[in-house]
Short mmCIF file of C-alpha atoms in Angstrom, two decimals:
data_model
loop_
_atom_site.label_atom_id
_atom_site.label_comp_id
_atom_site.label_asym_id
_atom_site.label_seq_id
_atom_site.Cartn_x
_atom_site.Cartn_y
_atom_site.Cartn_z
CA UNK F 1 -39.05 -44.43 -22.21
CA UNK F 2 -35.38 -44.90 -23.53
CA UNK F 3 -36.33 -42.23 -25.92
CA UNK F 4 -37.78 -39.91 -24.45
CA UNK F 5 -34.68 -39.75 -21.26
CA UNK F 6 -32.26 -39.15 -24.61
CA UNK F 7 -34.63 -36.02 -25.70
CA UNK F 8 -34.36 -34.78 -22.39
CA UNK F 9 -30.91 -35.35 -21.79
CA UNK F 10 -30.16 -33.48 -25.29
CA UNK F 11 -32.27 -30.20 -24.39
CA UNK F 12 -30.31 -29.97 -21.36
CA UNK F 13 -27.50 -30.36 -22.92
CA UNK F 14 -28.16 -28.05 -25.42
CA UNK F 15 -29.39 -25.36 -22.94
CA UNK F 16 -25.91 -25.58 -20.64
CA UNK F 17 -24.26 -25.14 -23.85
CA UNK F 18 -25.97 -22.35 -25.35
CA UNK F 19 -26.14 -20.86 -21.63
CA UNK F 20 -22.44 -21.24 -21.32
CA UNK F 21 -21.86 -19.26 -25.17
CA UNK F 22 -23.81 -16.54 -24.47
CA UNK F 23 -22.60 -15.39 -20.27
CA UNK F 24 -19.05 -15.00 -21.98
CA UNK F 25 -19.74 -11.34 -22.98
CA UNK F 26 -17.65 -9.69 -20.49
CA UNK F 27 -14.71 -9.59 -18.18
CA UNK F 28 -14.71 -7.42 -14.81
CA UNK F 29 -10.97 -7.58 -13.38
CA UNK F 30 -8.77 -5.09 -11.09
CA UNK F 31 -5.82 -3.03 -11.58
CA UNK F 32 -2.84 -5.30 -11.74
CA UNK F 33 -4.95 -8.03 -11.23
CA UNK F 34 -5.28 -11.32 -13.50
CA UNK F 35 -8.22 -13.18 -14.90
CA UNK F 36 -7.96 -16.64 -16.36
CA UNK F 37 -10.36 -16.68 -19.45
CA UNK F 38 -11.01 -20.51 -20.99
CA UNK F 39 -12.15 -20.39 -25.03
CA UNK F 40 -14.74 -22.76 -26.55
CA UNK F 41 -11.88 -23.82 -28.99
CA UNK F 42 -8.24 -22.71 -30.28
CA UNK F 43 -7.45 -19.20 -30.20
CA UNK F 44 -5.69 -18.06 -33.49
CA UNK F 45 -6.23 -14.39 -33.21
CA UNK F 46 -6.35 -11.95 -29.93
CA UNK F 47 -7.37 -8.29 -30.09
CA UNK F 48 -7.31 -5.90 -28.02
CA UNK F 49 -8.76 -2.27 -28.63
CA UNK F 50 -7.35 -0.43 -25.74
CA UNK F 51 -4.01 -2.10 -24.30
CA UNK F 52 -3.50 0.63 -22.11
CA UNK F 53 -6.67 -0.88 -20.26
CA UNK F 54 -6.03 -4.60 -20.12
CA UNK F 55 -3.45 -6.87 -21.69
CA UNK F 56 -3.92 -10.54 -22.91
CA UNK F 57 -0.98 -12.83 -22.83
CA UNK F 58 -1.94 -16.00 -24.54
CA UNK F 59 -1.63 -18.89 -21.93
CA UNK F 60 -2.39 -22.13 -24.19
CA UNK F 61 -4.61 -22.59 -27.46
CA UNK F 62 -7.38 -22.77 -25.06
CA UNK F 63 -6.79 -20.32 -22.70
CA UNK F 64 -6.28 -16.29 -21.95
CA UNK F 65 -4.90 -14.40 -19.64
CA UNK F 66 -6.26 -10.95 -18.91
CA UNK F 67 -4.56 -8.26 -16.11
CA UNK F 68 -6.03 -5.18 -15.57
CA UNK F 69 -3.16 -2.13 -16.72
CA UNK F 70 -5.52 0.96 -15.90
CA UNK F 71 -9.19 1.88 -15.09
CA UNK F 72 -11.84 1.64 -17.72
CA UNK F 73 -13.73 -0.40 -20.34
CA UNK F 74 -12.13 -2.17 -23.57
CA UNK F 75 -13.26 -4.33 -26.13
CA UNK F 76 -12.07 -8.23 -26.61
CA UNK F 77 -12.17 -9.90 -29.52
CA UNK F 78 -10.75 -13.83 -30.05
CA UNK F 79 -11.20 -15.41 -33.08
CA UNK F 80 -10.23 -19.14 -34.31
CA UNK F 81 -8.22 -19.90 -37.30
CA UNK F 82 -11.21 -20.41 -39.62
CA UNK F 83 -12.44 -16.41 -38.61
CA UNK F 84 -15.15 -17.77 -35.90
CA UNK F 85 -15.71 -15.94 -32.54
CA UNK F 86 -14.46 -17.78 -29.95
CA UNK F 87 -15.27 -14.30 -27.42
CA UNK F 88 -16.41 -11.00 -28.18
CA UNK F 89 -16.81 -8.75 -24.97
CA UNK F 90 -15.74 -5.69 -22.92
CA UNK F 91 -13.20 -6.67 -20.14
CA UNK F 92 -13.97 -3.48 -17.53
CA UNK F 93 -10.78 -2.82 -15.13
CA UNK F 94 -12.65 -1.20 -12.49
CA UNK F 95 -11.63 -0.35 -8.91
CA UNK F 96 -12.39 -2.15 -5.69
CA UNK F 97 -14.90 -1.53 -3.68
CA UNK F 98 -13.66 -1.46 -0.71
CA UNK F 99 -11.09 0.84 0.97
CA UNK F 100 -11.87 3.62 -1.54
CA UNK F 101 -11.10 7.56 -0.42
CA UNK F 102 -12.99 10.06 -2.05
CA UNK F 103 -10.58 13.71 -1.32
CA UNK F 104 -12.74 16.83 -1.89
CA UNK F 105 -11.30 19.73 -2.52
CA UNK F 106 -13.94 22.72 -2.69
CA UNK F 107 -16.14 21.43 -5.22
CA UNK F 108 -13.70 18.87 -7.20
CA UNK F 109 -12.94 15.29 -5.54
CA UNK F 110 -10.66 12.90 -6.42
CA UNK F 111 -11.31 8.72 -6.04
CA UNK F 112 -8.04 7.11 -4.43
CA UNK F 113 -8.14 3.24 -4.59
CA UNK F 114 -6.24 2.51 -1.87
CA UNK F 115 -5.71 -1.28 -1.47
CA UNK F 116 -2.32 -1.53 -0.05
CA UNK F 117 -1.38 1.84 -1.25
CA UNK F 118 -3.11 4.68 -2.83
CA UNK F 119 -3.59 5.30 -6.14
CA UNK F 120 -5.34 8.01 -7.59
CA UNK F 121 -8.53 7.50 -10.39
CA UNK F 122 -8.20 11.40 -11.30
CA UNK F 123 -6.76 14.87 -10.17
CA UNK F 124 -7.33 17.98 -9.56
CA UNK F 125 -5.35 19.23 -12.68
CA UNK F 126 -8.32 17.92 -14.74
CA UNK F 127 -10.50 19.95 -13.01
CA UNK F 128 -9.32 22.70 -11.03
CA UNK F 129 -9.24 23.54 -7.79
CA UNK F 130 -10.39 25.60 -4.37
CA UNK F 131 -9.23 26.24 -1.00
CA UNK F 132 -11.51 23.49 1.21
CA UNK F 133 -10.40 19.92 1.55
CA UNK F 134 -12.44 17.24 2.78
CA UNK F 135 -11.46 13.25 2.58
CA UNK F 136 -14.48 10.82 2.68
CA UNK F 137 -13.10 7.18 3.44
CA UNK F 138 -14.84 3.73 2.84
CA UNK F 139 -13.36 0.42 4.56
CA UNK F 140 -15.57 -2.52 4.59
CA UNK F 141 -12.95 -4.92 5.33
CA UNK F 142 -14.71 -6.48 8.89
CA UNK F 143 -11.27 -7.59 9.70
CA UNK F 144 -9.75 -4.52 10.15
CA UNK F 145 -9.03 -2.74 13.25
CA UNK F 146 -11.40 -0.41 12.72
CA UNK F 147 -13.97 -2.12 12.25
CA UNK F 148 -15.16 -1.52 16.06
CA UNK F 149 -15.08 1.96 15.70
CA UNK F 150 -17.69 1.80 12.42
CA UNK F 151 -15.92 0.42 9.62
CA UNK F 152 -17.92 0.41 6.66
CA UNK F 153 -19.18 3.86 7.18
CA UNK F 154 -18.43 7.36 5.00
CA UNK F 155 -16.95 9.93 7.11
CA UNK F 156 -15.58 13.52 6.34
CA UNK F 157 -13.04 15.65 7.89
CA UNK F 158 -11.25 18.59 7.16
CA UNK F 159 -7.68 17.68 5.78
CA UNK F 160 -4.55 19.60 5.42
CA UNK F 161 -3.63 19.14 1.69
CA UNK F 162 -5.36 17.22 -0.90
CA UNK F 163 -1.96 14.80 -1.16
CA UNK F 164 -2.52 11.65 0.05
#
């Protein structure tokens, strides 16, 4: 009986740590936003392949930190003294969901995160532009005051200039 409680006890140990190697292949975190990321063992070497997208300040030998610097996908790679892979992922900086505005001008639009302020995701410059504007708006924060009056829904409506 004694034995057969220690088998068990070492497959499930062995599943929660194979379980908990293999869901550390990514990293979703916002725009100026910061992630804590805890390694298997001591970091020695930290790379990152696009800086512009996230930086990692090293916290403690155990220990990341990872803040979103602008939108996209990059690579990161942390590796112990001995050359092992402590993580090997893509961190993705990605916008939130909520309170997004989508400006359309003639056939371009532009994504605006907009959470306290608005920030564009891309312009017109990249891709030209006509003489309609429309803004489509998303808020699905329930506590806002608009929330009676159908928060959480896409609108349009003409707009005067495609600044926001």
């Amino acid at each position: 009986m004694r034995r057969a409680a220690t088998a068990v006890f070492l497959a499930l140990t062995l599943t929660f740590v194979a379980g908990a190697a293999f869901s550390a292949d990514g990293l979703t975190v916002g725009v100026n936003q910061t992630r804590r990321l805890v390694l298997r063992g001591t970091a020695s070497n930290v790379i990152v392949s696009d800086p512009a997208v996230a930086d990692v300040t090293v916290l403690d030998t155990h220990s990341l930190l990872v803040m979103g610097r602008g939108y996209g996908a990059t690579g990161l790679l942390v590796l112990d003294r001995g050359g092992r892979t402590l993580f090997d992922g893509q961190i993705l900086v990605a916008a939130p969901e909520a309170n997004r505005v989508t400006l359309h001008h003639g056939n371009q639009s532009v994504d605006y995160a907009c959470a306290p302020r608005c920030q564009a995701l891309g312009s017109f410059a990249d891709q030209g532009a006509s003489n309609s504007t429309t803004t489509t708006t998303t808020n699905s924060t329930p506590a806002a005051p608009a929330a009676a009056a159908g928060a959480g829904t896409t609108t349009s409506a003409p707009a005067a200039s495609p600044g926001i």
